Tab-separated table of C-alpha atoms in Angstrom:
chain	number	residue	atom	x	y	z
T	1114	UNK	CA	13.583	34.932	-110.140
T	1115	UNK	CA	15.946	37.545	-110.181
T	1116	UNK	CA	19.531	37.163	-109.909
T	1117	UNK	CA	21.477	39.910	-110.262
T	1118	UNK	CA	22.007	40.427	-106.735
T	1119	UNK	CA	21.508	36.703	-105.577
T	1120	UNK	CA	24.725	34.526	-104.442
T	1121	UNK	CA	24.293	31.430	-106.978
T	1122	UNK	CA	25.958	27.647	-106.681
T	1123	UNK	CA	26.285	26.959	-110.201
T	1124	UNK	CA	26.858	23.835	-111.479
T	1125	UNK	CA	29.021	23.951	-114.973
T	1126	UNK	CA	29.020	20.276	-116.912
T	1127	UNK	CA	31.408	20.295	-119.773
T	1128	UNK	CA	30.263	16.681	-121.418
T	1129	UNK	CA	31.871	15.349	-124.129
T	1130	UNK	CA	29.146	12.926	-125.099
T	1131	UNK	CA	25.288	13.114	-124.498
T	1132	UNK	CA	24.281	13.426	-120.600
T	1133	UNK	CA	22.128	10.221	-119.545
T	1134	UNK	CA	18.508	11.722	-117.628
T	1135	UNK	CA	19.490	9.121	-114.601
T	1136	UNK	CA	22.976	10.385	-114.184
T	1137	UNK	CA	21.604	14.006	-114.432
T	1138	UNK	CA	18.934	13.334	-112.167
T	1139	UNK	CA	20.723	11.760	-109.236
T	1140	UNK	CA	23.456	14.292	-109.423
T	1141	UNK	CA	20.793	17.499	-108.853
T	1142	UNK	CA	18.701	15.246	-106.523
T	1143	UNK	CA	22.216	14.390	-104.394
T	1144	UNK	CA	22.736	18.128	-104.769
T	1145	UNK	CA	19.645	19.118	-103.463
T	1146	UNK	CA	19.538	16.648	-100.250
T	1147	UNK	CA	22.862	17.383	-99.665
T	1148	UNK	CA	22.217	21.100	-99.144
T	1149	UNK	CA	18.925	20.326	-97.070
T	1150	UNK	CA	21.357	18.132	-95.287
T	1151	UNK	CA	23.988	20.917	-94.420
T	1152	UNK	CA	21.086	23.414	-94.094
T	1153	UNK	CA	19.633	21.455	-91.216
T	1154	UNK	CA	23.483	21.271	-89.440
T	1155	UNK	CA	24.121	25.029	-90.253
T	1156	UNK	CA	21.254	26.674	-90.526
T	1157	UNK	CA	21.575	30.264	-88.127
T	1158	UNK	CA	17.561	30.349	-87.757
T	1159	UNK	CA	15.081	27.748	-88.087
T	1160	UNK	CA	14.159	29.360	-91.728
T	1161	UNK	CA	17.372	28.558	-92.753
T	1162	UNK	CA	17.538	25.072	-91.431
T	1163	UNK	CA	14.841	24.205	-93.728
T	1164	UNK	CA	15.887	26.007	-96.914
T	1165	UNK	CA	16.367	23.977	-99.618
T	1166	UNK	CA	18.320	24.409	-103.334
T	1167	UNK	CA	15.963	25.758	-106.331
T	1168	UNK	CA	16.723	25.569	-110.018
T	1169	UNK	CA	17.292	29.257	-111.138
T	1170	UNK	CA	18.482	28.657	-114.857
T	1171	UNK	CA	19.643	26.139	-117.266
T	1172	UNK	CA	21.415	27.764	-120.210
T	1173	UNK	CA	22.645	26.415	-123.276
T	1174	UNK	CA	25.495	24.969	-124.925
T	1175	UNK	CA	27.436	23.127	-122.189
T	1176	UNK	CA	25.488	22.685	-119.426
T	1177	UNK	CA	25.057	24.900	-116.699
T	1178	UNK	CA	22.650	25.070	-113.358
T	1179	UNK	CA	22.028	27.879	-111.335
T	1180	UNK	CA	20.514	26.769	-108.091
T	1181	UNK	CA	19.697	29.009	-105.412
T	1182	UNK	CA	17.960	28.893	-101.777
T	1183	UNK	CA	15.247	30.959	-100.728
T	1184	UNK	CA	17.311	32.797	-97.644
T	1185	UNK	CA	19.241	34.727	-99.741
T	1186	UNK	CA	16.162	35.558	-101.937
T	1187	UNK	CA	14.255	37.992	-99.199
T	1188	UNK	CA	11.201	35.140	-99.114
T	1189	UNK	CA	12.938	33.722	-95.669
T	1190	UNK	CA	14.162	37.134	-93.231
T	1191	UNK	CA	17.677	37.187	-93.914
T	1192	UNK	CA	20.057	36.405	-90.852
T	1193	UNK	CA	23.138	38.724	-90.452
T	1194	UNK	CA	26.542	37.296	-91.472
T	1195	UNK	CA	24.796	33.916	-93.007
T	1196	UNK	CA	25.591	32.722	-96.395
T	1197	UNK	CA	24.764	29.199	-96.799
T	1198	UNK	CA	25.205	28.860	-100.364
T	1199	UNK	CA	28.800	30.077	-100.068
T	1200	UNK	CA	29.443	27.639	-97.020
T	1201	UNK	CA	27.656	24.592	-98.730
T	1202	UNK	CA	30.107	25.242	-101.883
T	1203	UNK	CA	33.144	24.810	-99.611
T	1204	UNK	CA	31.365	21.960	-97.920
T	1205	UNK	CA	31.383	20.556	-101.454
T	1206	UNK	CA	35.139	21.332	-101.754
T	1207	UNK	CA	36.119	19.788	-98.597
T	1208	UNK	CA	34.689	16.717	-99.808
T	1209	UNK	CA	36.313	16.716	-102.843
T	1210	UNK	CA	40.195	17.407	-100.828
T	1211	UNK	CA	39.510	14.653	-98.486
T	1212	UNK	CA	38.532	12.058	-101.218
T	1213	UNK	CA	40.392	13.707	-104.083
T	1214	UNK	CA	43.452	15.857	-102.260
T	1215	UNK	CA	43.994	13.322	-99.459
T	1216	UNK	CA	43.148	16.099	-96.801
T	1217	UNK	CA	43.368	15.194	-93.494
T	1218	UNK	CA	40.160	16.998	-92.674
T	1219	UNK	CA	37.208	14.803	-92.710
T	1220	UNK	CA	33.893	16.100	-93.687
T	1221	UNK	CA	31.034	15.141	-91.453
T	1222	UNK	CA	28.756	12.758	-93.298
T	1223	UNK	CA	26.498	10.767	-92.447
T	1224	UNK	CA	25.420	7.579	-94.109
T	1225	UNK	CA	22.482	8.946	-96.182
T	1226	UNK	CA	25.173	12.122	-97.348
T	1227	UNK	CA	27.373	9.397	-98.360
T	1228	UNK	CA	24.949	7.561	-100.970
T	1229	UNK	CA	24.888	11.372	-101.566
T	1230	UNK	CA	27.808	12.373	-102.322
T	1231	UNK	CA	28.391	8.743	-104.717
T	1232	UNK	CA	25.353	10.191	-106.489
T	1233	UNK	CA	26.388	13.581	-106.725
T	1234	UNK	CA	29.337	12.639	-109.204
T	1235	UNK	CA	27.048	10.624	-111.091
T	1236	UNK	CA	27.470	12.636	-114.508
T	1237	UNK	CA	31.446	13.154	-114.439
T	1238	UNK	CA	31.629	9.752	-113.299
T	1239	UNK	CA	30.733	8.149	-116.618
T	1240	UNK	CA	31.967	10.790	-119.300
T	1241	UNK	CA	35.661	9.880	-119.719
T	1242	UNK	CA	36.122	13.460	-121.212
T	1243	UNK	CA	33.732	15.371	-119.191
T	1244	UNK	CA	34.290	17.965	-116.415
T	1245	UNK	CA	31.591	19.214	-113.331
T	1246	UNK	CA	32.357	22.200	-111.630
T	1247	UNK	CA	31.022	23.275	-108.388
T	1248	UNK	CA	31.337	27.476	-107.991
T	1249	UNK	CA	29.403	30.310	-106.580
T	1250	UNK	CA	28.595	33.187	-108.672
T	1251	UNK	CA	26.422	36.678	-107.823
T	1252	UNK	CA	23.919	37.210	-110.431
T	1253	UNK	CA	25.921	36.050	-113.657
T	1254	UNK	CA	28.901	33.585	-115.015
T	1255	UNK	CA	31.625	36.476	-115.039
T	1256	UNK	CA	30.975	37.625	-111.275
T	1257	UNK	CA	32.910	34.365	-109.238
T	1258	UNK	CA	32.802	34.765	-105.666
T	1259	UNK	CA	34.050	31.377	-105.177
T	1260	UNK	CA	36.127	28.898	-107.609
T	1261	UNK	CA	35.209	25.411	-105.160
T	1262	UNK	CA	36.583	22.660	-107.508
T	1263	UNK	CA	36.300	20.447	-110.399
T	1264	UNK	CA	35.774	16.867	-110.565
T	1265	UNK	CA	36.393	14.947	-113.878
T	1266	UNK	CA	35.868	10.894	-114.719
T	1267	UNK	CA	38.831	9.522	-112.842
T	1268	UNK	CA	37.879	11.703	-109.479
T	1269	UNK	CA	34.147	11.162	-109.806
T	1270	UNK	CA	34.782	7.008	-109.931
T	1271	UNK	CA	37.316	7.470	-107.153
T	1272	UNK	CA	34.993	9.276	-104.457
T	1273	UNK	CA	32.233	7.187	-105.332
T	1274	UNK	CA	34.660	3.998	-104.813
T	1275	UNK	CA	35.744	5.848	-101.405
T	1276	UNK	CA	32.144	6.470	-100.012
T	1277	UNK	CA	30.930	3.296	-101.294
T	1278	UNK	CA	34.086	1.692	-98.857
T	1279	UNK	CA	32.721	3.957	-96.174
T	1280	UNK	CA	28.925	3.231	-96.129
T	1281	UNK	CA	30.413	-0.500	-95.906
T	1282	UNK	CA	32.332	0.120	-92.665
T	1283	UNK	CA	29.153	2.268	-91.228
T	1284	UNK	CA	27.188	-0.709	-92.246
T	1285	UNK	CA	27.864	-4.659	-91.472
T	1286	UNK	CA	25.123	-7.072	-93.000
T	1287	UNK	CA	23.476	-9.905	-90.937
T	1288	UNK	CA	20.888	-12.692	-92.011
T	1289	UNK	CA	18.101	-10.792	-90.704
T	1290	UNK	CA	19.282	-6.979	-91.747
T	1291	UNK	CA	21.352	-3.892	-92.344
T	1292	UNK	CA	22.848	-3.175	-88.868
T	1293	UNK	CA	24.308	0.862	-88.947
T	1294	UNK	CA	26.477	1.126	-85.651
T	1295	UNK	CA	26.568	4.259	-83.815
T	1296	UNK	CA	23.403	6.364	-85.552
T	1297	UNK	CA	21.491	9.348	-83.609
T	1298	UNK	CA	17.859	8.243	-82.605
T	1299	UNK	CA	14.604	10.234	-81.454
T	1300	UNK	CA	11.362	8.763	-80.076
T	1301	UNK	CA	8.779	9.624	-81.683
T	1302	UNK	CA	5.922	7.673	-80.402
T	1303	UNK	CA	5.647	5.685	-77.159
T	1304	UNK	CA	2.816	3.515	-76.480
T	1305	UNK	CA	2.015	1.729	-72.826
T	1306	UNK	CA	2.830	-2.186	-73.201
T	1307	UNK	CA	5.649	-3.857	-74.170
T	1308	UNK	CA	6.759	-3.649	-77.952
T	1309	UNK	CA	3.682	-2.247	-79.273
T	1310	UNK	CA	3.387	0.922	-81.520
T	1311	UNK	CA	6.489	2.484	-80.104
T	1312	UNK	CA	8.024	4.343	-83.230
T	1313	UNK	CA	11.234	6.264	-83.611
T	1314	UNK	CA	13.452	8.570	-86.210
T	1315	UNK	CA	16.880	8.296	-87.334
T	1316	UNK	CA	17.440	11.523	-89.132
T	1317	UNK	CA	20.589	10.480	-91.321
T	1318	UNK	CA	19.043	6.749	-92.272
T	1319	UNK	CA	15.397	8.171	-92.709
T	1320	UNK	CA	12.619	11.052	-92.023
T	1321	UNK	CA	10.062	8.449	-91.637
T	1322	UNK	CA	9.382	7.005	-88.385
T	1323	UNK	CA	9.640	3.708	-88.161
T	1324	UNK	CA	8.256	0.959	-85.453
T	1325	UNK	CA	10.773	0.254	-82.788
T	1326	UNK	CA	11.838	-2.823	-81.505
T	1327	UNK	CA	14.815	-4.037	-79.216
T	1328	UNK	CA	17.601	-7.095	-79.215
T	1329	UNK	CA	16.660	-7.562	-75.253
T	1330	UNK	CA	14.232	-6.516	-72.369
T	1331	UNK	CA	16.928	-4.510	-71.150
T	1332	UNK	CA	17.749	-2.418	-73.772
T	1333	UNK	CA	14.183	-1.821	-74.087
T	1334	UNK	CA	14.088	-0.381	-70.510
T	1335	UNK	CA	16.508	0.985	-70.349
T	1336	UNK	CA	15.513	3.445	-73.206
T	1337	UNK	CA	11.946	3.299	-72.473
T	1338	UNK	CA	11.054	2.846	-69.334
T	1339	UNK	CA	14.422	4.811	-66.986
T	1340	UNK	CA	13.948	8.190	-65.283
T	1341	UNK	CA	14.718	9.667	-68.383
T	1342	UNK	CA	12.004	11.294	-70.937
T	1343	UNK	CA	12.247	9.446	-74.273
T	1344	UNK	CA	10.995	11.906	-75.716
T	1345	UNK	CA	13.146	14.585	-74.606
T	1346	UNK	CA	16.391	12.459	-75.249
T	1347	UNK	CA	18.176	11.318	-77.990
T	1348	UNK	CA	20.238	7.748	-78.122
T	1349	UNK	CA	23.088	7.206	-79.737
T	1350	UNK	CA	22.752	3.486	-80.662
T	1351	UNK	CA	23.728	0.280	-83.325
T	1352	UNK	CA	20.439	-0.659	-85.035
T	1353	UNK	CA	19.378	-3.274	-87.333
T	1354	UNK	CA	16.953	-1.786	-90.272
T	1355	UNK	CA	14.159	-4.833	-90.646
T	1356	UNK	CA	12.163	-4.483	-93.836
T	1357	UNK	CA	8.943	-5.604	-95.215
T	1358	UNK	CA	7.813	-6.236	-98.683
T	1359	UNK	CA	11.285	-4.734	-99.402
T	1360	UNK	CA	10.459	-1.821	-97.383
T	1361	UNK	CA	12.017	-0.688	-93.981
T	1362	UNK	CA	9.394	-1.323	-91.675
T	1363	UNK	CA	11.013	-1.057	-88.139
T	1364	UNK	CA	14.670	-0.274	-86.807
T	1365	UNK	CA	16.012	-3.134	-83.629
T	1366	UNK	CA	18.405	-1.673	-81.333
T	1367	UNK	CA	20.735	-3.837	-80.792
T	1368	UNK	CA	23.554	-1.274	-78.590
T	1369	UNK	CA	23.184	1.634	-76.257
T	1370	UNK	CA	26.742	3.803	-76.802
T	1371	UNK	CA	25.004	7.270	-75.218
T	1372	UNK	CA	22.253	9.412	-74.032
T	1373	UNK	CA	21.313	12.979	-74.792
T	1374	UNK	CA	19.502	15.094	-73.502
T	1375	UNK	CA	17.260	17.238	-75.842
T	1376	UNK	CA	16.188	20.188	-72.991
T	1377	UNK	CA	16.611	23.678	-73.748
């Protein structure tokens, strides 16, 4: 891959002892999903909405990742007056001013980009000497379009004490299950008869769909069974997460808050 020419989010680690593969690997991996994430949100075309992050280079000494998305590459059509890699690295910096800085502007996250962004600090987190740095470059280290920030140990356990706090208040536990309170749900699948094989996504808990129950009758037509198109409508709704073998298996609306409508 060439990069002379390419707009690059590289990620600088300055570690004062050895880097643990775990830590390492759930800080790209948060990295990554939190771009698709953001991608998804900003995305100008439907190309973009699906880009994802790619490793570029690793290079020696301290460590430092170039990752790059395909948009800015010429393998998706570019879009005029699009940079997502420069937008995603001042995502990353608003993050770190709201839970570092104190800013009053809160990024929008949702409960999967906060395990995300507790991940993403995984390698700063536990090096009491070490340093991550978030910047975009074009093509090489001495070419900075962007400076974004720096976390170090005592920032990295902070925002991951902070987002921990705030999956908690997203999330209140019951006997039978996780309930997550005002989440964005599609039907995917709806099946005649009651409470059989009707299945359903919520984007920020999960891409899988899941089977589909309901805390009453009512709730259940309500969603199902109205003037409305399921299909064509999203619901803004508290559900309960009920696994199996350890596994979600099927989300329980317990709470109708909204309805929208997902017509062109």
């Amino acid at each position: 891959m060439e990069e002379n020419k390419q707009d690059i989010l590289r990620i600088h680690i300055e570690n004062s002892q050895p880097v643990e593969v775990a830590d390492f690997t759930k800080t790209m991996n948060a990295f990554g999903a939190l771009f698709a994430s953001f991608a998804q949100k900003n995305g100008k075309s439907k190309e973009e909405a699906n880009a994802k992050l790619y490793v570029s280079k690793i290079i020696e000494g301290s460590i430092d990742i170039h990752l790059v998305e395909l948009a800015t590459m010429g393998i998706i059509p570019f879009v005029e007056n699009s940079n997502l890699i420069l937008d995603f690295a001042k995502h990353i910096k608003s993050i770190y001013d709201y839970y570092v800085k104190g800013s009053s502007f809160k990024p929008e996250l949702t409960p999967a980009d906060l395990r995300n962004v507790h991940d993403m600090v995984s390698v700063p987190a536990n090096d009491r000497n070490g340093v991550m740095s978030v910047q975009v470059i074009r093509g090489n280290v001495d070419s900075i379009l962007y400076s974004g920030c720096t976390f170090n140990y005592i920032e990295g356990n902070g925002i991951q004490n902070k987002s921990d706090y705030e999956q908690k208040e997203i999330r209140s536990v019951s006997d039978n299950g996780d309930v997550y309170k005002k989440q964005l749900m599609a039907i995917y699948q709806v099946r005649k008869g009651e409470g059989v094989g009707n299945k359903a996504i919520i984007d920020a808990i999960s891409s899988k769909a899941l089977a589909l129950l309901f805390d009453s009758k009512a709730l259940e037509d309500e969603i199902l069974r109205s003037d409305i198109n399921p299909i064509k409508s999203a619901y803004y709704v508290d559900v309960m997460i009920l696994t199996a073998q350890g596994r979600p298996a099927a989300y329980k609306v317990m709470a109708l808050h909204d309805i929208i409508s997902l017509d062109e």
